[in-house]
Protein backbone atom coordinates (compact mmCIF):
# COMPACT_ATOMS: atom_id res chain seq x y z
CA UNK A 1 0.00 0.00 0.00
CA UNK A 2 1.52 3.37 -0.96
CA UNK A 3 2.10 5.71 2.00
CA UNK A 4 -0.73 8.14 2.57
CA UNK A 5 -3.31 6.34 0.45
CA UNK A 6 -6.12 4.20 1.68
CA UNK A 7 -7.11 1.39 -0.67
CA UNK A 8 -10.75 0.97 -1.61
CA UNK A 9 -12.29 -2.35 -0.53
CA UNK A 10 -15.76 -3.28 -1.79
CA UNK A 11 -17.92 -5.52 0.41
CA UNK A 12 -20.27 -7.17 -2.08
CA UNK A 13 -22.62 -9.09 0.25
CA UNK A 14 -24.21 -8.82 3.68
CA UNK A 15 -21.47 -9.62 6.20
CA UNK A 16 -21.10 -9.17 9.95
CA UNK A 17 -20.11 -5.68 11.15
CA UNK A 18 -16.76 -7.13 12.27
CA UNK A 19 -15.61 -7.09 8.64
CA UNK A 20 -16.17 -3.40 7.84
CA UNK A 21 -15.02 -2.35 11.33
CA UNK A 22 -11.64 -4.03 10.87
CA UNK A 23 -11.22 -2.81 7.28
CA UNK A 24 -12.03 0.82 8.15
CA UNK A 25 -8.83 1.14 10.22
CA UNK A 26 -6.76 1.05 7.02
CA UNK A 27 -9.11 1.10 4.02
CA UNK A 28 -11.97 3.01 2.39
CA UNK A 29 -14.93 0.65 2.60
CA UNK A 30 -17.66 0.61 -0.04
CA UNK A 31 -20.73 -1.37 0.99
CA UNK A 32 -22.31 -2.93 -2.11
CA UNK A 33 -24.58 -5.60 -0.60
CA UNK A 34 -27.88 -5.82 -2.46
CA UNK A 35 -26.65 -3.78 -5.41
CA UNK A 36 -27.46 -5.16 -8.86
CA UNK A 37 -24.60 -6.80 -10.71
CA UNK A 38 -24.25 -3.83 -13.11
CA UNK A 39 -23.73 -1.45 -10.17
CA UNK A 40 -21.24 -3.83 -8.54
CA UNK A 41 -19.23 -3.91 -11.77
CA UNK A 42 -18.98 -0.14 -11.67
CA UNK A 43 -18.20 0.01 -7.91
CA UNK A 44 -15.21 -2.33 -8.28
CA UNK A 45 -13.60 -0.15 -10.95
CA UNK A 46 -11.20 1.47 -8.46
CA UNK A 47 -11.22 -1.27 -5.80
CA UNK A 48 -8.00 -2.89 -4.63
CA UNK A 49 -9.85 -5.32 -2.37
CA UNK A 50 -13.14 -7.18 -2.72
CA UNK A 51 -14.97 -9.22 -0.09
CA UNK A 52 -17.68 -11.73 -1.04
CA UNK A 53 -19.67 -14.63 0.37
CA UNK A 54 -21.02 -17.34 -1.94
CA UNK A 55 -23.60 -15.19 -3.75
CA UNK A 56 -21.23 -13.14 -5.95
CA UNK A 57 -19.75 -14.61 -9.11
CA UNK A 58 -16.16 -13.42 -9.19
CA UNK A 59 -15.68 -14.33 -12.83
CA UNK A 60 -13.68 -12.95 -15.73
CA UNK A 61 -16.28 -10.21 -16.33
CA UNK A 62 -15.97 -8.92 -12.76
CA UNK A 63 -12.19 -9.22 -12.69
CA UNK A 64 -11.97 -7.28 -15.96
CA UNK A 65 -14.14 -4.55 -14.43
CA UNK A 66 -11.67 -4.23 -11.52
CA UNK A 67 -8.27 -3.39 -13.05
CA UNK A 68 -6.76 -2.30 -9.69
CA UNK A 69 -7.91 -5.38 -7.77
CA UNK A 70 -5.18 -7.10 -5.72
CA UNK A 71 -7.02 -9.20 -3.14
CA UNK A 72 -10.34 -11.07 -3.08
CA UNK A 73 -11.53 -12.26 0.32
CA UNK A 74 -14.15 -15.00 0.65
CA UNK A 75 -15.99 -14.83 4.00
CA UNK A 76 -16.41 -18.59 4.25
CA UNK A 77 -14.89 -21.81 2.92
CA UNK A 78 -16.01 -22.63 -0.63
CA UNK A 79 -14.30 -20.70 -3.44
CA UNK A 80 -16.26 -22.32 -6.27
CA UNK A 81 -17.89 -18.92 -7.02
CA UNK A 82 -14.45 -17.44 -7.80
CA UNK A 83 -12.53 -18.00 -11.05
CA UNK A 84 -9.26 -18.89 -9.35
CA UNK A 85 -7.32 -19.43 -12.58
CA UNK A 86 -8.29 -16.02 -13.93
CA UNK A 87 -7.54 -14.32 -10.59
CA UNK A 88 -4.14 -15.99 -10.42
CA UNK A 89 -3.37 -15.06 -14.03
CA UNK A 90 -4.06 -11.42 -13.10
CA UNK A 91 -1.89 -11.63 -9.97
CA UNK A 92 -4.89 -11.30 -7.65
CA UNK A 93 -4.58 -13.06 -4.31
CA UNK A 94 -7.66 -15.00 -3.17
CA UNK A 95 -8.09 -15.87 0.50
CA UNK A 96 -10.94 -17.50 2.42
CA UNK A 97 -11.89 -17.89 6.09
CA UNK A 98 -11.56 -21.66 6.42
CA UNK A 99 -12.02 -22.00 10.18
CA UNK A 100 -14.76 -19.48 10.80
CA UNK A 101 -17.88 -21.52 10.11
CA UNK A 102 -16.85 -25.17 10.51
CA UNK A 103 -18.69 -25.71 13.80
CA UNK A 104 -21.83 -24.00 12.51
CA UNK A 105 -21.81 -26.06 9.32
CA UNK A 106 -21.26 -29.30 11.25
CA UNK A 107 -24.09 -28.46 13.66
CA UNK A 108 -26.38 -27.63 10.74
CA UNK A 109 -25.60 -30.93 9.02
CA UNK A 110 -26.35 -32.73 12.26
CA UNK A 111 -29.59 -30.80 12.71
CA UNK A 112 -30.61 -31.71 9.17
CA UNK A 113 -29.88 -35.37 9.84
CA UNK A 114 -32.02 -35.36 13.00
CA UNK A 115 -34.78 -33.39 11.33
CA UNK A 116 -34.93 -35.88 8.46
CA UNK A 117 -34.75 -38.93 10.71
CA UNK A 118 -37.51 -37.66 13.02
CA UNK A 119 -39.71 -35.74 10.55
CA UNK A 120 -39.34 -32.57 12.62
CA UNK A 121 -39.96 -30.06 9.82
CA UNK A 122 -42.98 -31.91 8.43
CA UNK A 123 -44.51 -32.52 11.84
CA UNK A 124 -44.15 -28.84 12.68
CA UNK A 125 -45.87 -27.91 9.42
CA UNK A 126 -48.84 -30.20 10.14
CA UNK A 127 -49.47 -28.71 13.60
CA UNK A 128 -49.41 -25.23 12.08
CA UNK A 129 -51.92 -26.50 9.52
CA UNK A 130 -54.23 -27.54 12.39
CA UNK A 131 -53.50 -31.29 12.41
CA UNK A 132 -52.22 -33.60 15.18
CA UNK A 133 -50.76 -36.50 13.17
CA UNK A 134 -48.78 -38.56 15.71
CA UNK A 135 -49.22 -41.79 13.77
CA UNK A 136 -47.94 -40.31 10.52
CA UNK A 137 -44.43 -39.60 11.73
CA UNK A 138 -42.54 -42.70 12.78
CA UNK A 139 -38.83 -41.96 12.57
CA UNK A 140 -35.56 -43.83 13.09
CA UNK A 141 -32.87 -43.52 15.75
CA UNK A 142 -29.32 -42.47 15.00
CA UNK A 143 -28.01 -44.70 17.77
CA UNK A 144 -26.38 -47.86 16.40
CA UNK A 145 -26.48 -46.63 12.80
CA UNK A 146 -23.59 -46.27 10.36
CA UNK A 147 -22.80 -42.75 9.16
CA UNK A 148 -20.82 -42.55 5.92
CA UNK A 149 -18.97 -39.27 5.50
CA UNK A 150 -17.90 -38.30 2.01
CA UNK A 151 -15.09 -35.85 2.74
CA UNK A 152 -13.42 -36.00 6.14
CA UNK A 153 -11.81 -32.58 6.44
CA UNK A 154 -12.55 -29.89 9.02
CA UNK A 155 -16.35 -30.14 8.96
CA UNK A 156 -16.50 -33.88 8.30
CA UNK A 157 -14.35 -34.47 11.39
CA UNK A 158 -16.62 -32.29 13.55
CA UNK A 159 -19.65 -34.24 12.30
CA UNK A 160 -17.84 -37.51 13.04
CA UNK A 161 -17.19 -36.38 16.61
CA UNK A 162 -20.87 -35.55 17.13
CA UNK A 163 -22.00 -38.81 15.49
CA UNK A 164 -19.87 -40.87 17.88
CA UNK A 165 -21.53 -39.08 20.80
CA UNK A 166 -24.91 -40.17 19.35
CA UNK A 167 -23.84 -43.83 19.29
CA UNK A 168 -23.21 -44.02 15.56
CA UNK A 169 -20.22 -45.64 13.90
CA UNK A 170 -18.43 -43.62 11.25
CA UNK A 171 -17.09 -44.57 7.83
CA UNK A 172 -15.36 -42.12 5.52
CA UNK A 173 -14.53 -41.88 1.84
CA UNK A 174 -11.81 -39.29 1.28
CA UNK A 175 -9.04 -40.06 -1.23
CA UNK A 176 -6.83 -37.31 0.17
CA UNK A 177 -6.39 -38.52 3.75
CA UNK A 178 -4.71 -41.55 5.27
CA UNK A 179 -6.37 -44.35 7.21
CA UNK A 180 -4.58 -43.01 10.27
CA UNK A 181 -6.04 -39.53 9.83
CA UNK A 182 -9.49 -41.07 9.45
CA UNK A 183 -9.02 -43.10 12.64
CA UNK A 184 -7.93 -39.98 14.52
CA UNK A 185 -11.23 -38.38 13.48
CA UNK A 186 -13.10 -41.45 14.75
CA UNK A 187 -13.81 -42.99 11.35
CA UNK A 188 -12.73 -45.91 9.19
CA UNK A 189 -11.74 -45.29 5.58
CA UNK A 190 -13.69 -47.02 2.81
CA UNK A 191 -13.76 -46.78 -0.95
CA UNK A 192 -16.86 -45.02 -2.23
CA UNK A 193 -18.75 -48.16 -3.25
CA UNK A 194 -18.24 -49.79 0.16
CA UNK A 195 -19.34 -46.62 1.94
CA UNK A 196 -22.47 -46.47 -0.21
CA UNK A 197 -23.28 -50.12 0.50
CA UNK A 198 -22.69 -49.98 4.27
CA UNK A 199 -24.08 -46.61 5.39
CA UNK A 200 -27.49 -45.91 6.95
CA UNK A 201 -26.86 -42.18 6.64
CA UNK A 202 -24.51 -40.49 4.16
CA UNK A 203 -23.38 -36.92 4.78
CA UNK A 204 -21.32 -34.92 2.27
CA UNK A 205 -18.47 -32.65 3.39
CA UNK A 206 -16.31 -32.05 0.33
CA UNK A 207 -15.77 -29.22 -2.16
CA UNK A 208 -17.47 -28.94 -5.53
CA UNK A 209 -14.80 -29.52 -8.16
CA UNK A 210 -14.86 -31.05 -11.65
CA UNK A 211 -13.98 -34.34 -9.92
CA UNK A 212 -16.88 -34.21 -7.45
CA UNK A 213 -19.69 -32.94 -9.71
CA UNK A 214 -22.55 -35.46 -9.71
CA UNK A 215 -20.49 -37.83 -7.56
CA UNK A 216 -23.80 -39.15 -6.25
CA UNK A 217 -25.64 -39.93 -9.48
CA UNK A 218 -28.07 -42.65 -10.56
CA UNK A 219 -25.28 -45.25 -10.62
CA UNK A 220 -24.22 -44.34 -7.08
CA UNK A 221 -27.82 -44.47 -5.83
CA UNK A 222 -28.16 -47.97 -7.31
CA UNK A 223 -25.34 -49.05 -4.96
CA UNK A 224 -26.61 -47.60 -1.68
CA UNK A 225 -27.97 -49.61 1.22
CA UNK A 226 -31.76 -49.62 0.77
CA UNK A 227 -33.34 -47.05 3.09
CA UNK A 228 -30.28 -44.81 3.32
CA UNK A 229 -30.80 -41.13 4.22
CA UNK A 230 -28.68 -38.47 2.51
CA UNK A 231 -27.48 -35.19 4.04
CA UNK A 232 -25.76 -32.44 2.08
CA UNK A 233 -24.57 -29.23 3.72
CA UNK A 234 -21.44 -28.96 1.57
CA UNK A 235 -22.03 -27.88 -2.01
CA UNK A 236 -24.75 -28.24 -4.60
CA UNK A 237 -23.91 -30.05 -7.81
CA UNK A 238 -22.19 -32.94 -6.01
CA UNK A 239 -25.55 -34.73 -5.97
CA UNK A 240 -27.50 -35.23 -9.20
CA UNK A 241 -30.81 -33.87 -7.90
CA UNK A 242 -32.96 -35.66 -10.51
CA UNK A 243 -31.30 -38.97 -9.67
CA UNK A 244 -31.80 -38.37 -5.93
CA UNK A 245 -35.49 -37.57 -6.44
CA UNK A 246 -35.91 -40.74 -8.51
CA UNK A 247 -34.15 -42.82 -5.85
CA UNK A 248 -36.47 -41.41 -3.17
CA UNK A 249 -39.57 -41.97 -5.28
CA UNK A 250 -38.50 -45.59 -5.86
CA UNK A 251 -37.97 -46.09 -2.11
CA UNK A 252 -34.30 -47.02 -2.48
CA UNK A 253 -33.39 -43.83 -0.58
CA UNK A 254 -35.61 -43.11 2.44
CA UNK A 255 -35.08 -39.37 2.37
CA UNK A 256 -32.68 -36.47 2.22
CA UNK A 257 -31.85 -33.26 4.03
CA UNK A 258 -30.25 -30.59 1.89
CA UNK A 259 -28.83 -27.13 2.52
CA UNK A 260 -27.14 -26.60 -0.84
CA UNK A 261 -28.29 -27.00 -4.43
CA UNK A 262 -26.92 -27.20 -7.95
CA UNK A 263 -28.55 -23.83 -8.69
CA UNK A 264 -29.18 -21.36 -5.89
CA UNK A 265 -31.59 -19.94 -5.00
CA UNK A 266 -33.54 -23.19 -5.40
CA UNK A 267 -36.90 -22.53 -7.02
CA UNK A 268 -39.05 -25.60 -7.56
CA UNK A 269 -37.47 -28.71 -9.00
CA UNK A 270 -37.93 -32.43 -8.39
CA UNK A 271 -37.05 -32.42 -4.68
CA UNK A 272 -39.40 -29.72 -3.49
CA UNK A 273 -42.56 -31.82 -3.73
CA UNK A 274 -41.14 -34.84 -1.92
CA UNK A 275 -42.23 -34.97 1.74
CA UNK A 276 -39.19 -37.11 2.65
CA UNK A 277 -36.88 -34.17 1.88
CA UNK A 278 -35.90 -31.43 4.34
CA UNK A 279 -34.70 -28.23 2.67
CA UNK A 280 -32.88 -25.19 4.05
CA UNK A 281 -31.66 -22.20 2.02
CA UNK A 282 -27.86 -22.52 2.41
CA UNK A 283 -27.91 -21.80 6.14
CA UNK A 284 -24.89 -23.84 7.22
CA UNK A 285 -22.81 -20.81 8.13
CA UNK A 286 -25.69 -18.59 9.17
CA UNK A 287 -25.01 -18.18 12.87
CA UNK A 288 -23.97 -15.07 14.75
CA UNK A 289 -20.73 -16.75 15.80
CA UNK A 290 -19.71 -18.00 12.36
CA UNK A 291 -20.53 -14.72 10.64
CA UNK A 292 -18.63 -12.64 13.22
CA UNK A 293 -15.57 -14.84 12.78
CA UNK A 294 -15.86 -15.01 8.99
CA UNK A 295 -16.16 -11.22 8.74
CA UNK A 296 -13.13 -10.61 10.94
CA UNK A 297 -10.95 -13.38 9.49
CA UNK A 298 -11.59 -12.32 5.90
CA UNK A 299 -10.93 -8.67 6.71
CA UNK A 300 -7.61 -9.62 8.35
CA UNK A 301 -6.65 -11.61 5.25
CA UNK A 302 -7.57 -8.78 2.86
CA UNK A 303 -5.61 -6.18 4.83
CA UNK A 304 -2.59 -8.50 5.14
CA UNK A 305 -2.74 -9.13 1.38
CA UNK A 306 -2.94 -5.42 0.59
CA UNK A 307 0.03 -4.73 2.92
CA UNK A 308 2.10 -7.45 1.22
CA UNK A 309 2.19 -9.48 4.43
CA UNK A 310 1.85 -13.29 4.57
CA UNK A 311 -1.75 -14.52 4.19
CA UNK A 312 -2.04 -17.99 5.72
CA UNK A 313 -5.59 -18.39 4.34
CA UNK A 314 -4.56 -17.72 0.72
CA UNK A 315 -5.97 -20.33 -1.67
CA UNK A 316 -3.80 -19.36 -4.66
CA UNK A 317 -0.22 -18.25 -5.15
CA UNK A 318 0.53 -15.02 -6.99
P1 LIG B 1 -12.02 -29.19 4.05
O1 LIG B 1 -11.14 -28.76 2.92
O2 LIG B 1 -11.50 -29.10 5.44
O3 LIG B 1 -12.51 -30.69 3.82
C1 LIG B 1 -12.92 -31.16 2.57
C2 LIG B 1 -12.52 -32.61 2.48
O4 LIG B 1 -13.02 -33.12 1.25
C3 LIG B 1 -10.99 -32.81 2.46
O5 LIG B 1 -10.59 -33.71 3.48
C4 LIG B 1 -10.72 -33.36 1.08
O6 LIG B 1 -9.65 -34.31 1.06
C5 LIG B 1 -12.05 -34.03 0.76
N1 LIG B 1 -12.23 -34.27 -0.66
C6 LIG B 1 -11.81 -33.53 -1.71
N2 LIG B 1 -12.14 -34.13 -2.87
C7 LIG B 1 -12.80 -35.26 -2.53
C8 LIG B 1 -13.39 -36.30 -3.28
N3 LIG B 1 -13.35 -36.31 -4.62
N4 LIG B 1 -13.99 -37.29 -2.62
C9 LIG B 1 -14.04 -37.32 -1.26
N5 LIG B 1 -13.47 -36.36 -0.50
C10 LIG B 1 -12.87 -35.35 -1.13
O7 LIG B 1 -13.37 -28.34 3.89
P2 LIG B 1 -14.48 -28.08 5.00
O8 LIG B 1 -14.17 -26.80 5.69
O9 LIG B 1 -14.66 -29.30 5.80
O10 LIG B 1 -15.75 -27.81 4.06
C11 LIG B 1 -16.39 -28.88 3.43
C12 LIG B 1 -17.44 -28.36 2.46
O11 LIG B 1 -18.48 -27.68 3.17
C13 LIG B 1 -16.94 -27.35 1.41
O12 LIG B 1 -17.58 -27.63 0.18
C14 LIG B 1 -17.45 -26.02 1.93
O13 LIG B 1 -17.61 -25.06 0.91
C15 LIG B 1 -18.78 -26.46 2.50
N6 LIG B 1 -19.37 -25.55 3.48
C16 LIG B 1 -20.72 -25.33 3.40
C17 LIG B 1 -21.33 -24.52 4.33
C18 LIG B 1 -22.79 -24.23 4.24
O14 LIG B 1 -23.19 -23.10 4.51
N7 LIG B 1 -23.63 -25.18 3.91
C19 LIG B 1 -20.57 -23.92 5.35
C20 LIG B 1 -19.21 -24.19 5.42
C21 LIG B 1 -18.61 -25.02 4.47
C1 LIG C 1 -19.00 -21.81 2.87
O1 LIG C 1 -18.49 -22.45 1.95
O2 LIG C 1 -18.31 -21.24 3.74
C2 LIG C 1 -20.47 -21.71 2.96
O3 LIG C 1 -21.10 -21.96 1.79
C3 LIG C 1 -21.03 -20.61 3.76
C4 LIG C 1 -21.17 -19.27 3.12
O4 LIG C 1 -21.21 -19.13 1.93
O5 LIG C 1 -21.25 -18.31 3.83
mmCIF file of N, CA and C in Angstrom, residues 5 12 165:
data_model
loop_
_atom_site.group_PDB
_atom_site.id
_atom_site.type_symbol
_atom_site.label_atom_id
_atom_site.label_comp_id
_atom_site.label_asym_id
_atom_site.label_seq_id
_atom_site.Cartn_x
_atom_site.Cartn_y
_atom_site.Cartn_z
ATOM 1 N N UNK A 5 -2.070 6.663 1.174
ATOM 2 C CA UNK A 5 -3.306 6.339 0.445
ATOM 3 C C UNK A 5 -4.023 5.212 1.163
ATOM 4 N N UNK A 12 -19.222 -6.941 -1.088
ATOM 5 C CA UNK A 12 -20.271 -7.175 -2.085
ATOM 6 C C UNK A 12 -21.519 -7.836 -1.524
ATOM 7 N N UNK A 165 -20.814 -39.381 19.546
ATOM 8 C CA UNK A 165 -21.534 -39.079 20.798
ATOM 9 C C UNK A 165 -22.983 -39.553 20.726
#
